[in-house]
Coordinates of C-alpha atoms in Angstrom, one line a residue:
M291 CA -40.1 42.8 -41.4
A292 CA -38.9 43.7 -44.9
S293 CA -38.5 40.9 -47.4
E294 CA -34.8 41.8 -47.7
E295 CA -34.2 41.4 -43.9
I296 CA -36.0 38.1 -43.9
A297 CA -33.8 36.9 -46.7
Q298 CA -30.7 38.0 -44.9
L299 CA -31.8 36.2 -41.7
A300 CA -32.7 33.0 -43.7
E301 CA -29.2 33.1 -45.2
A302 CA -27.6 33.5 -41.8
L303 CA -29.6 30.7 -40.3
S304 CA -28.6 28.4 -43.2
K305 CA -25.0 28.9 -42.3
T306 CA -25.3 28.3 -38.6
H307 CA -28.2 25.8 -38.4
V308 CA -26.6 22.6 -39.7
G309 CA -29.1 20.0 -38.9
D310 CA -29.6 17.5 -36.0
G311 CA -30.4 20.4 -33.7
E312 CA -26.9 21.9 -34.1
L313 CA -26.0 25.6 -34.0
S314 CA -22.5 26.1 -35.3
Y315 CA -20.2 29.1 -35.1
K316 CA -17.2 26.8 -35.6
G317 CA -13.9 28.3 -36.9
R318 CA -15.0 31.8 -37.4
G319 CA -12.2 33.4 -35.5
L320 CA -14.5 35.8 -33.8
K321 CA -13.3 37.9 -30.8
L322 CA -16.2 37.8 -28.5
D323 CA -15.4 40.2 -25.6
N324 CA -18.8 41.4 -24.4
A325 CA -22.5 41.1 -24.6
E326 CA -22.7 43.3 -27.7
S327 CA -20.3 41.1 -29.6
V328 CA -22.5 38.0 -29.1
K329 CA -25.9 39.6 -29.6
D330 CA -26.6 37.8 -32.8
L331 CA -25.5 34.4 -31.4
V332 CA -27.7 35.0 -28.3
V333 CA -30.7 35.7 -30.5
E334 CA -30.1 32.5 -32.5
I335 CA -29.7 30.4 -29.3
K336 CA -33.0 31.8 -27.9
Q337 CA -34.9 31.3 -31.2
Y338 CA -33.5 27.8 -31.9
H339 CA -36.2 25.5 -30.7
G340 CA -34.8 22.0 -30.0
L341 CA -31.2 23.1 -29.7
R342 CA -29.1 20.0 -29.1
A343 CA -25.6 21.0 -30.0
L344 CA -23.7 24.2 -29.8
R345 CA -20.3 24.6 -31.6
L346 CA -18.2 27.5 -30.6
E347 CA -14.7 26.1 -31.3
G348 CA -12.3 28.3 -33.1
N349 CA -13.4 31.6 -31.6
T350 CA -12.3 33.4 -28.4
V351 CA -14.8 34.1 -25.7
G352 CA -14.4 36.6 -22.8
V353 CA -16.1 36.5 -19.5
E354 CA -18.9 39.1 -20.4
A355 CA -19.6 37.3 -23.6
A356 CA -19.8 33.9 -21.8
Q357 CA -22.2 35.4 -19.3
A358 CA -24.5 36.6 -22.1
I359 CA -24.3 33.2 -23.9
A360 CA -25.0 31.5 -20.6
K361 CA -28.1 33.5 -20.0
A362 CA -29.5 32.4 -23.3
L363 CA -28.6 28.7 -22.6
E364 CA -30.6 28.7 -19.3
G365 CA -33.8 27.9 -21.3
K366 CA -32.2 25.1 -23.5
D367 CA -33.1 21.9 -21.7
Q368 CA -32.6 19.8 -24.8
L369 CA -28.9 20.7 -25.1
Q370 CA -26.8 17.5 -25.3
R371 CA -23.5 18.3 -27.1
C372 CA -21.1 21.2 -26.3
H373 CA -18.2 21.5 -28.8
W374 CA -16.2 24.2 -27.0
S375 CA -12.6 23.4 -27.9
D376 CA -10.1 26.2 -28.8
M377 CA -12.5 28.8 -27.3
F378 CA -10.2 30.9 -25.2
T379 CA -7.2 31.9 -27.3
G380 CA -5.6 35.0 -26.0
R381 CA -7.6 35.1 -22.8
L382 CA -6.1 35.5 -19.4
R383 CA -5.9 32.2 -17.6
S384 CA -7.8 33.8 -14.7
E385 CA -10.7 34.6 -17.0
I386 CA -11.3 31.1 -18.2
P387 CA -12.6 29.4 -15.0
T388 CA -15.1 32.2 -14.5
A389 CA -16.4 31.9 -18.1
L390 CA -16.6 28.1 -17.7
R391 CA -18.5 28.4 -14.4
C392 CA -21.1 30.7 -16.1
L393 CA -21.6 28.3 -19.0
G394 CA -21.8 25.3 -16.7
S395 CA -24.2 26.9 -14.3
A396 CA -26.5 27.7 -17.2
I397 CA -26.6 24.1 -18.4
I398 CA -27.4 23.0 -14.8
T399 CA -30.1 25.6 -14.5
A400 CA -31.7 24.5 -17.8
G401 CA -31.8 20.9 -16.6
A402 CA -30.0 19.8 -19.8
R403 CA -28.6 16.3 -20.0
L404 CA -25.2 16.4 -21.8
T405 CA -23.9 13.4 -23.8
E406 CA -20.7 15.1 -25.1
L407 CA -18.5 17.8 -23.7
D408 CA -15.4 18.9 -25.7
L409 CA -13.1 21.5 -24.1
S410 CA -9.9 20.4 -25.8
D411 CA -7.1 22.9 -26.8
N412 CA -8.0 25.3 -24.0
A413 CA -4.9 25.9 -22.0
F414 CA -6.8 26.5 -18.7
G415 CA -4.7 24.3 -16.4
P416 CA -6.0 23.1 -13.0
D417 CA -8.0 26.2 -12.4
G418 CA -10.0 25.5 -15.6
V419 CA -10.9 22.0 -14.2
K420 CA -12.2 23.8 -11.2
G421 CA -14.4 25.8 -13.6
I422 CA -16.2 22.7 -14.8
E423 CA -16.1 20.8 -11.5
A424 CA -19.7 21.7 -10.5
L425 CA -21.0 20.8 -14.0
L426 CA -19.3 17.4 -14.0
Q427 CA -20.7 16.6 -10.6
S428 CA -24.2 17.7 -11.5
P429 CA -27.2 15.7 -12.9
S430 CA -26.5 17.4 -16.2
C431 CA -23.5 15.1 -16.6
H432 CA -25.0 11.9 -15.3
S433 CA -25.7 11.1 -19.0
L434 CA -22.3 12.1 -20.3
Q435 CA -20.8 9.7 -22.8
K436 CA -17.9 11.6 -24.3
L437 CA -15.4 13.9 -22.5
H438 CA -12.7 15.6 -24.5
L439 CA -10.0 17.5 -22.5
N440 CA -7.1 17.1 -24.9
N441 CA -4.2 19.6 -24.6
C442 CA -5.5 21.6 -21.7
G443 CA -2.5 21.7 -19.4
I444 CA -4.4 20.0 -16.6
G445 CA -1.4 18.8 -14.7
I446 CA -1.3 16.6 -11.7
G447 CA -3.5 18.8 -9.6
G448 CA -6.1 19.2 -12.3
G449 CA -6.1 15.4 -12.9
K450 CA -6.9 14.9 -9.2
I451 CA -9.7 17.5 -9.3
L452 CA -11.1 15.9 -12.5
A453 CA -10.9 12.4 -11.0
A454 CA -12.7 13.5 -7.8
A455 CA -15.5 15.3 -9.8
L456 CA -16.0 12.2 -12.0
T457 CA -16.1 10.0 -8.9
E458 CA -18.7 12.2 -7.3
C459 CA -20.7 12.1 -10.5
I460 CA -20.6 8.3 -10.3
R461 CA -21.7 8.3 -6.7
Q462 CA -24.6 10.7 -7.2
S463 CA -25.8 9.1 -10.5
S464 CA -25.6 5.6 -9.0
A465 CA -27.7 6.7 -6.0
L466 CA -30.4 7.8 -8.5
G467 CA -30.2 4.6 -10.4
T468 CA -28.7 6.2 -13.6
S469 CA -25.0 5.5 -13.1
L470 CA -22.6 7.5 -15.2
R471 CA -21.7 5.5 -18.3
L472 CA -18.8 7.4 -19.9
K473 CA -17.7 5.8 -23.1
V474 CA -15.0 8.1 -24.5
F475 CA -12.3 9.8 -22.5
V476 CA -9.7 12.0 -24.2
A477 CA -7.0 13.8 -22.2
G478 CA -3.7 13.8 -24.1
R479 CA -0.9 16.3 -23.6
N480 CA -1.9 17.3 -20.1
R481 CA 1.2 16.5 -17.9
L482 CA -0.9 14.2 -15.7
E483 CA 2.2 12.2 -14.7
N484 CA 1.8 9.2 -12.3
E485 CA -0.3 10.9 -9.6
G486 CA -2.8 12.4 -12.0
A487 CA -3.1 9.1 -14.0
T488 CA -3.5 7.1 -10.8
A489 CA -6.3 9.3 -9.5
L490 CA -8.1 9.1 -12.8
A491 CA -7.6 5.3 -12.9
Q492 CA -9.6 5.0 -9.7
A493 CA -12.5 6.8 -11.3
F494 CA -12.2 4.7 -14.5
Q495 CA -12.3 1.5 -12.4
L496 CA -15.6 2.6 -10.9
M497 CA -17.1 3.4 -14.3
G498 CA -16.6 0.1 -16.0
S499 CA -18.1 1.6 -19.2
L500 CA -15.2 3.0 -21.2
E501 CA -14.9 2.1 -24.9
E502 CA -12.1 4.6 -25.8
V503 CA -9.3 6.0 -23.7
H504 CA -6.8 8.4 -25.3
M505 CA -4.1 9.7 -22.9
P506 CA -0.9 10.2 -25.0
Q507 CA 2.0 12.4 -24.0
N508 CA 1.3 12.7 -20.3
G509 CA 4.6 11.9 -18.7
I510 CA 3.2 8.7 -17.2
N511 CA 5.7 6.1 -16.0
H512 CA 5.2 2.5 -14.9
P513 CA 3.4 3.3 -11.6
G514 CA 0.7 5.3 -13.4
V515 CA 0.6 2.8 -16.3
T516 CA 0.1 0.0 -13.9
A517 CA -2.8 1.9 -12.2
L518 CA -4.4 2.5 -15.6
A519 CA -3.9 -1.2 -16.5
T520 CA -5.7 -2.3 -13.4
A521 CA -8.6 0.1 -14.2
M522 CA -8.9 -1.0 -17.8
Q523 CA -9.5 -4.6 -16.6
H524 CA -12.8 -3.3 -15.2
N525 CA -13.9 -1.8 -18.6
P526 CA -14.5 -4.9 -20.7
E527 CA -16.1 -3.0 -23.6
L528 CA -12.9 -1.1 -24.3
R529 CA -12.2 -0.9 -28.0
V530 CA -9.4 1.8 -28.3
L531 CA -6.5 2.3 -25.9
N532 CA -4.1 5.0 -26.8
L533 CA -1.2 5.7 -24.4
N534 CA 1.3 6.8 -27.0
D535 CA 4.4 8.6 -25.8
N536 CA 4.4 7.6 -22.1
T537 CA 7.0 5.4 -20.5
F538 CA 6.0 1.8 -19.8
T539 CA 9.3 -0.1 -19.4
K540 CA 9.1 -3.8 -18.5
R541 CA 6.8 -3.3 -15.5
G542 CA 4.3 -1.2 -17.2
A543 CA 4.2 -3.4 -20.3
L544 CA 3.6 -6.5 -18.2
A545 CA 0.8 -4.8 -16.3
M546 CA -0.8 -3.7 -19.6
A547 CA -0.4 -7.2 -21.1
Q548 CA -2.2 -8.6 -18.0
A549 CA -5.0 -6.1 -18.5
L550 CA -5.4 -6.9 -22.2
R551 CA -6.2 -10.5 -21.3
H552 CA -9.5 -9.1 -20.0
L553 CA -10.2 -6.8 -23.0
Q554 CA -11.3 -9.1 -25.7
K555 CA -13.2 -6.4 -27.7
V556 CA -10.2 -4.2 -28.1
Q557 CA -9.6 -3.1 -31.7
V558 CA -6.8 -0.5 -31.5
I559 CA -3.8 -0.6 -29.2
N560 CA -1.4 2.4 -29.5
F561 CA 1.7 1.9 -27.3
G562 CA 4.0 3.7 -29.7
D563 CA 6.9 5.6 -28.2
C564 CA 6.2 4.0 -24.9
L565 CA 9.6 2.2 -24.3
V566 CA 7.9 -1.2 -24.3
R567 CA 11.2 -2.8 -25.1
S568 CA 11.7 -6.5 -26.1
E569 CA 10.5 -8.1 -22.9
G570 CA 7.3 -6.0 -23.0
A571 CA 6.8 -6.9 -26.7
I572 CA 7.1 -10.6 -25.8
A573 CA 4.5 -10.3 -23.0
L574 CA 2.1 -8.6 -25.4
S575 CA 2.7 -11.3 -27.9
A576 CA 1.6 -13.9 -25.4
V577 CA -1.7 -12.1 -25.0
L578 CA -2.1 -11.9 -28.7
R579 CA -1.5 -15.7 -28.9
E580 CA -4.3 -16.3 -26.4
G581 CA -7.0 -14.0 -27.9
L582 CA -7.6 -10.4 -28.9
N583 CA -9.3 -11.7 -32.1
T584 CA -11.0 -8.3 -32.8
L585 CA -7.7 -6.4 -32.9
Q586 CA -7.3 -4.2 -36.0
E587 CA -4.3 -2.0 -35.2
L588 CA -1.2 -2.5 -33.0
N589 CA 1.4 0.3 -32.7
L590 CA 4.6 -0.7 -30.9
S591 CA 6.8 1.9 -32.7
F592 CA 9.8 3.5 -31.2
G593 CA 9.9 1.1 -28.3
E594 CA 13.6 -0.1 -28.4
I595 CA 12.4 -3.6 -29.6
T596 CA 15.0 -5.8 -31.1
E597 CA 14.8 -8.0 -34.2
A598 CA 13.9 -11.3 -32.5
A599 CA 11.2 -9.8 -30.3
A600 CA 9.7 -8.0 -33.3
L601 CA 9.5 -11.3 -35.1
V602 CA 7.7 -12.9 -32.2
V603 CA 5.2 -10.0 -32.4
A604 CA 4.7 -10.6 -36.1
Q605 CA 4.1 -14.3 -35.6
A606 CA 1.6 -13.6 -32.9
V607 CA -0.7 -11.5 -35.2
K608 CA -0.8 -14.3 -37.8
D609 CA -4.3 -15.5 -37.0
K610 CA -5.9 -12.1 -36.3
P611 CA -8.7 -11.9 -39.0
H612 CA -9.4 -8.2 -38.7
M613 CA -5.8 -7.0 -38.4
V614 CA -5.0 -4.1 -40.8
K615 CA -1.9 -2.4 -39.4
L616 CA 1.2 -3.4 -37.4
D617 CA 3.5 -0.5 -36.7
L618 CA 7.0 -1.5 -35.6
N619 CA 8.8 1.5 -37.0
G620 CA 11.6 3.2 -35.1
N621 CA 12.8 0.2 -33.2
C622 CA 16.2 -1.5 -33.2
L623 CA 15.9 -4.1 -35.9
G624 CA 18.8 -3.3 -38.1
E625 CA 18.8 -3.7 -41.9
E626 CA 18.8 -7.5 -41.8
G627 CA 16.1 -7.4 -39.1
C628 CA 13.8 -5.2 -41.2
E629 CA 14.2 -7.6 -44.1
A630 CA 13.6 -10.6 -41.8
L631 CA 10.4 -9.0 -40.5
K632 CA 9.1 -8.2 -44.0
E633 CA 9.9 -11.8 -45.1
T634 CA 8.1 -13.3 -42.1
L635 CA 4.9 -11.3 -42.8
E636 CA 5.2 -12.1 -46.5
N637 CA 5.4 -15.8 -45.7
M638 CA 2.2 -15.4 -43.6
D639 CA 0.5 -13.5 -46.5
K640 CA 0.4 -10.5 -44.2
A641 CA 2.9 -8.2 -45.8
D642 CA 0.3 -5.4 -46.3
L643 CA -0.1 -5.1 -42.5
L644 CA 3.4 -3.7 -41.9
A645 CA 3.8 0.0 -41.6
S646 CA 6.9 1.8 -42.9
L647 CA 10.2 0.9 -41.2
S648 CA 12.0 4.0 -42.5
D649 CA 12.9 5.3 -39.1
D650 CA 14.5 2.1 -37.8
E651 CA 17.2 2.9 -35.2
G652 CA 19.5 0.0 -36.3
E653 CA 20.8 -2.8 -34.3
P654 CA 22.0 -1.8 -30.8
D655 CA 25.7 -1.9 -30.1
D656 CA 26.7 -4.6 -27.6
E657 CA 28.5 -2.1 -25.4
D658 CA 25.4 0.1 -25.2
E659 CA 23.0 -2.6 -24.4
D660 CA 22.6 -1.7 -20.7
E661 CA 23.3 2.0 -20.7
D662 CA 19.9 3.4 -21.4
E663 CA 18.1 1.8 -18.6
D664 CA 20.7 2.4 -15.9
G665 CA 19.4 5.7 -14.6
E666 CA 15.8 4.5 -14.3
E667 CA 16.6 1.2 -12.9
E668 CA 19.0 2.6 -10.3
E669 CA 16.2 4.8 -9.0
E670 CA 13.9 1.9 -8.7
E671 CA 16.5 -0.3 -7.2
D672 CA 17.3 2.4 -4.5
E673 CA 13.6 2.4 -3.6
E674 CA 13.4 -1.3 -3.3
E675 CA 16.9 -2.2 -2.1
E676 CA 15.9 -2.5 1.5
E677 CA 12.9 -4.7 0.7
D678 CA 14.9 -6.9 -1.6
D679 CA 17.7 -7.4 0.9
A680 CA 15.1 -8.6 3.4
K681 CA 13.8 -11.1 0.9
K682 CA 17.1 -11.9 -0.7
T683 CA 17.7 -15.5 0.1
K684 CA 14.2 -16.4 1.3
E685 CA 13.8 -17.2 -2.4
N686 CA 16.4 -19.9 -1.7
G687 CA 14.6 -21.1 1.4
V688 CA 16.4 -19.2 4.2
S689 CA 18.1 -15.9 4.9
S690 CA 21.8 -15.8 5.8
E691 CA 20.8 -14.8 9.4
E692 CA 18.4 -17.8 9.6
S693 CA 21.0 -20.1 8.1
S694 CA 23.3 -19.4 11.1
R695 CA 20.5 -20.5 13.5
I696 CA 19.5 -23.7 11.7
K697 CA 20.1 -26.7 13.9
P698 CA 21.4 -30.0 12.8
E699 CA 18.1 -31.7 13.4
N700 CA 16.8 -30.1 10.2
P701 CA 19.5 -31.1 7.7
T702 CA 17.1 -31.1 4.6
M703 CA 16.8 -27.3 4.7
L704 CA 20.5 -27.0 5.0
E705 CA 21.0 -29.2 2.0
V706 CA 18.5 -27.3 -0.1
H707 CA 20.1 -24.0 0.9
S708 CA 23.5 -25.4 0.2
F709 CA 22.4 -26.4 -3.4
L710 CA 20.7 -23.2 -4.1
S711 CA 23.7 -21.2 -2.9
S712 CA 26.3 -23.2 -4.7
P713 CA 24.8 -25.7 -7.2
S714 CA 26.7 -28.9 -7.7
A715 CA 25.9 -32.4 -8.9
E716 CA 26.8 -33.8 -5.4
S717 CA 24.6 -31.4 -3.4
F718 CA 21.8 -32.0 -5.9
I719 CA 21.9 -35.8 -5.6
R720 CA 21.9 -35.4 -1.8
L721 CA 18.5 -33.9 -1.9
G722 CA 17.0 -37.3 -2.6
E723 CA 14.1 -38.5 -4.7
K724 CA 11.8 -35.7 -3.4
R725 CA 14.2 -33.0 -4.6
A726 CA 11.7 -31.4 -6.9
E727 CA 9.1 -31.2 -4.1
L728 CA 11.7 -29.7 -1.8
L729 CA 12.8 -27.1 -4.3
E730 CA 9.2 -26.1 -5.0
Q731 CA 8.6 -25.6 -1.2
Q732 CA 11.4 -23.0 -1.3
V733 CA 10.9 -21.5 -4.7
D734 CA 7.6 -20.2 -6.2
V735 CA 7.7 -21.5 -9.8
S736 CA 4.6 -19.5 -10.7
D737 CA 6.9 -16.4 -10.5
P738 CA 8.6 -16.3 -13.9
D739 CA 11.8 -14.8 -12.5
K740 CA 12.2 -17.5 -9.8
A741 CA 11.2 -20.3 -12.2
A742 CA 14.0 -19.2 -14.7
N743 CA 16.5 -18.9 -11.9
I744 CA 15.8 -22.4 -10.5
F745 CA 15.8 -23.9 -14.0
L746 CA 19.3 -22.5 -14.6
K747 CA 20.6 -23.8 -11.3
V748 CA 19.2 -27.3 -11.8
S749 CA 20.3 -27.6 -15.4
F750 CA 23.8 -26.2 -14.5
V751 CA 24.6 -29.6 -12.8
Y752 CA 23.5 -31.7 -15.8
N753 CA 26.0 -34.3 -17.0
E754 CA 25.9 -37.6 -18.8
E755 CA 26.3 -39.7 -15.6
T756 CA 23.1 -41.7 -15.5
E757 CA 22.0 -40.8 -12.0
V758 CA 22.6 -37.1 -12.4
K759 CA 21.1 -36.9 -15.8
R760 CA 17.9 -38.7 -14.7
A761 CA 17.6 -36.6 -11.6
V762 CA 18.1 -33.3 -13.4
L763 CA 15.6 -34.1 -16.2
E764 CA 13.0 -35.4 -13.8
T765 CA 13.3 -32.3 -11.7
I766 CA 13.1 -30.0 -14.7
D767 CA 10.0 -31.8 -15.9
A768 CA 8.3 -31.5 -12.4
L769 CA 9.2 -27.8 -12.1
L770 CA 8.3 -26.8 -15.6
K771 CA 5.0 -28.7 -15.6
N772 CA 3.9 -26.4 -12.8
A773 CA 5.5 -23.3 -14.2
F774 CA 3.7 -23.9 -17.5
S775 CA 0.3 -24.6 -15.9
G776 CA -0.5 -20.9 -15.9
S777 CA -1.4 -18.4 -18.7
S778 CA 0.6 -17.8 -21.8
L779 CA 1.5 -14.5 -20.4
Q780 CA 3.1 -16.2 -17.4
T781 CA 5.0 -18.7 -19.5
Y782 CA 6.1 -16.2 -22.1
S783 CA 7.4 -14.1 -19.1
F784 CA 9.3 -17.2 -17.9
L785 CA 11.0 -17.6 -21.3
S786 CA 11.7 -13.9 -21.6
T787 CA 13.5 -13.9 -18.2
L788 CA 15.3 -17.1 -19.1
L789 CA 16.5 -15.5 -22.4
V790 CA 17.7 -12.4 -20.5
M791 CA 19.6 -14.5 -18.0
M792 CA 21.2 -16.5 -20.8
G793 CA 22.3 -13.3 -22.5
L794 CA 20.0 -13.9 -25.6
L795 CA 17.8 -10.9 -24.9
K796 CA 18.4 -7.4 -23.7
G797 CA 16.6 -7.0 -20.4
E798 CA 16.0 -4.6 -17.6
G799 CA 15.7 -5.0 -13.9
K800 CA 17.7 -7.2 -11.7
A801 CA 17.9 -10.4 -13.7
K802 CA 21.5 -11.3 -13.8
K803 CA 23.2 -12.9 -16.8
V804 CA 24.8 -16.3 -16.2
Q805 CA 27.5 -18.1 -18.2
V806 CA 25.8 -20.6 -20.4
F807 CA 27.0 -24.2 -20.2
P808 CA 26.0 -27.2 -22.4
G809 CA 23.9 -28.5 -19.5
H810 CA 21.6 -25.5 -19.7
L811 CA 21.0 -26.1 -23.4
L812 CA 20.6 -29.9 -23.2
A813 CA 18.1 -29.6 -20.4
L814 CA 16.2 -27.0 -22.4
E815 CA 16.3 -29.3 -25.4
H816 CA 14.7 -32.1 -23.3
A817 CA 12.0 -29.7 -22.0
V818 CA 10.9 -28.5 -25.4
Q819 CA 10.2 -32.0 -26.5
Q820 CA 7.7 -32.6 -23.7
D821 CA 3.9 -32.3 -23.9
Y822 CA 3.8 -29.4 -21.4
F823 CA 6.0 -27.2 -23.6
P824 CA 3.7 -25.5 -26.2
Q825 CA 4.7 -25.4 -29.9
D826 CA 4.5 -21.6 -30.1
H827 CA 6.9 -21.3 -27.1
A828 CA 9.4 -23.5 -29.1
S829 CA 9.0 -21.1 -32.0
L830 CA 9.8 -18.2 -29.7
L831 CA 12.9 -19.9 -28.4
L832 CA 14.0 -20.8 -32.0
T833 CA 13.7 -17.1 -33.0
F834 CA 16.2 -16.1 -30.3
V835 CA 18.6 -19.1 -30.4
S836 CA 18.9 -18.7 -34.2
R837 CA 20.1 -15.1 -33.7
C838 CA 22.3 -15.8 -30.7
G839 CA 25.5 -14.6 -32.4
K840 CA 28.5 -15.1 -30.1
V841 CA 26.6 -15.7 -26.9
L842 CA 26.4 -19.5 -27.3
K843 CA 29.7 -19.9 -29.2
S844 CA 31.3 -21.9 -26.4
C845 CA 28.5 -24.4 -26.5
S846 CA 28.4 -24.9 -30.3
N847 CA 27.4 -28.7 -30.3
A848 CA 24.7 -28.3 -27.7
T849 CA 23.4 -25.2 -29.5
E850 CA 23.2 -26.9 -32.8
S851 CA 21.4 -29.9 -31.2
L852 CA 18.9 -27.5 -29.5
K853 CA 18.3 -25.6 -32.7
S854 CA 17.6 -28.8 -34.6
T855 CA 15.1 -29.9 -32.0
L856 CA 13.4 -26.5 -31.9
E857 CA 13.1 -26.5 -35.7
R858 CA 11.3 -29.9 -35.6
R859 CA 9.2 -28.9 -32.7
S860 CA 8.2 -25.5 -34.3
T861 CA 7.0 -27.2 -37.5
P862 CA 3.3 -27.9 -37.5
Q863 CA 2.6 -31.6 -37.6
C864 CA 0.4 -32.9 -40.3

């Protein structure tokens, strides 16, 4: 070979052989239609001893070209990383699965053991997933650690195929004693929706090895979010969870909060544009209070979170030593709320954590408070109406049908039912000294919604008459001691529901607002002074009561007394 040709080959190799066993044709914009168009690439692949990574992203590969590349790869048993994103621009969708099958078959034939497969930004849809199905199930993927399928148009069907392939890979690899240990899964912008997400969640649960999950913009609502939350609990090494631009609402947020209690190594949580709302933000704050000490970034932007809930979140990150970013932009704080949030973080010497608030939506108008969730909640309520009707008054001890059949020999149940149906001081006193026990037999106080409901019914009958006052406060203590014996998530959820029912917090679901009477506030004032009521819970209440506006105007004296007590209770004792 002439010296000039050798020099040209050396120069070409210097551009494509980039170290660490990597051959790169990245970003060349080559139109590779047939075997002739890839002859130089094929030669390089064949002559590259110890090939570990092949980068073809940013070119467009046809079926014939893929077949030629595949033939060269059949001898490359050390191949580990395939960077094949954006590799089929302008190709017919029907061509892509065939090309992928050829390439996958070559990897299997070679006996290679992949650690990374990146096929992002290839709009191949469900058929494309079928093209890699055999590869994903094969021993070549038993060692896979990173799978990137971002922006591939996978859809629900493709999500199910992918989930089944991963599940089969887990089954086969486990049988050989080398179970799949996938660490990074990326599948944003794929229209997976609930069914696709739920199918993948089942595979994730079996893995138990995930460290990063990125699934933004997939049209996932609370059923899919809940399924993913359950799966994440089984992946304790998770460090990054990105579900940006899906739709949590209250149910999804509560499920994710519950999952995060099991994920103490998490560093980045991105729930931006997920409609977490205030109740969800409070639930996440509870988990932050309990742990998550490795957290570095929290994104709750564009979630319809109001000022008070945002302040609760800010207070919850106070003691996170590694925290570098808190994003609450695009929520409903209003100008004063933004200033209050900045001031709160400044007072904690954490002002540098806060991302820009330039896209804040402003305080919600009172008349619009319930409009945005109506459509979604109506659909959910239709699905559950029959079930709820069946349970309706079992929460209160008996159903209306059962009530008509109760015989006089069981007067206690009648009296409990009478009180729960129409609370009054007289019916409450008639329950006797074991009234707290009787009520707990009929109402599960570990359920935050039911606990809030029974608190409001009991405190409603509060008055200054000695017997009634004593009975109410003793019963409140007994009920709340049990209600507060669970996790912070459970007790924050109780307070969140209570605030919704009292009209201090915008909520969703079926929690009905009640008219607030002084007895409610005076009983609450008593409760916050007890040992079972944590200091941070008092701080949460103070945040909302201080911003109650006109809601508590009719109980001004009781409100001021409660605020004063909360301020004392919220101040750390020396």
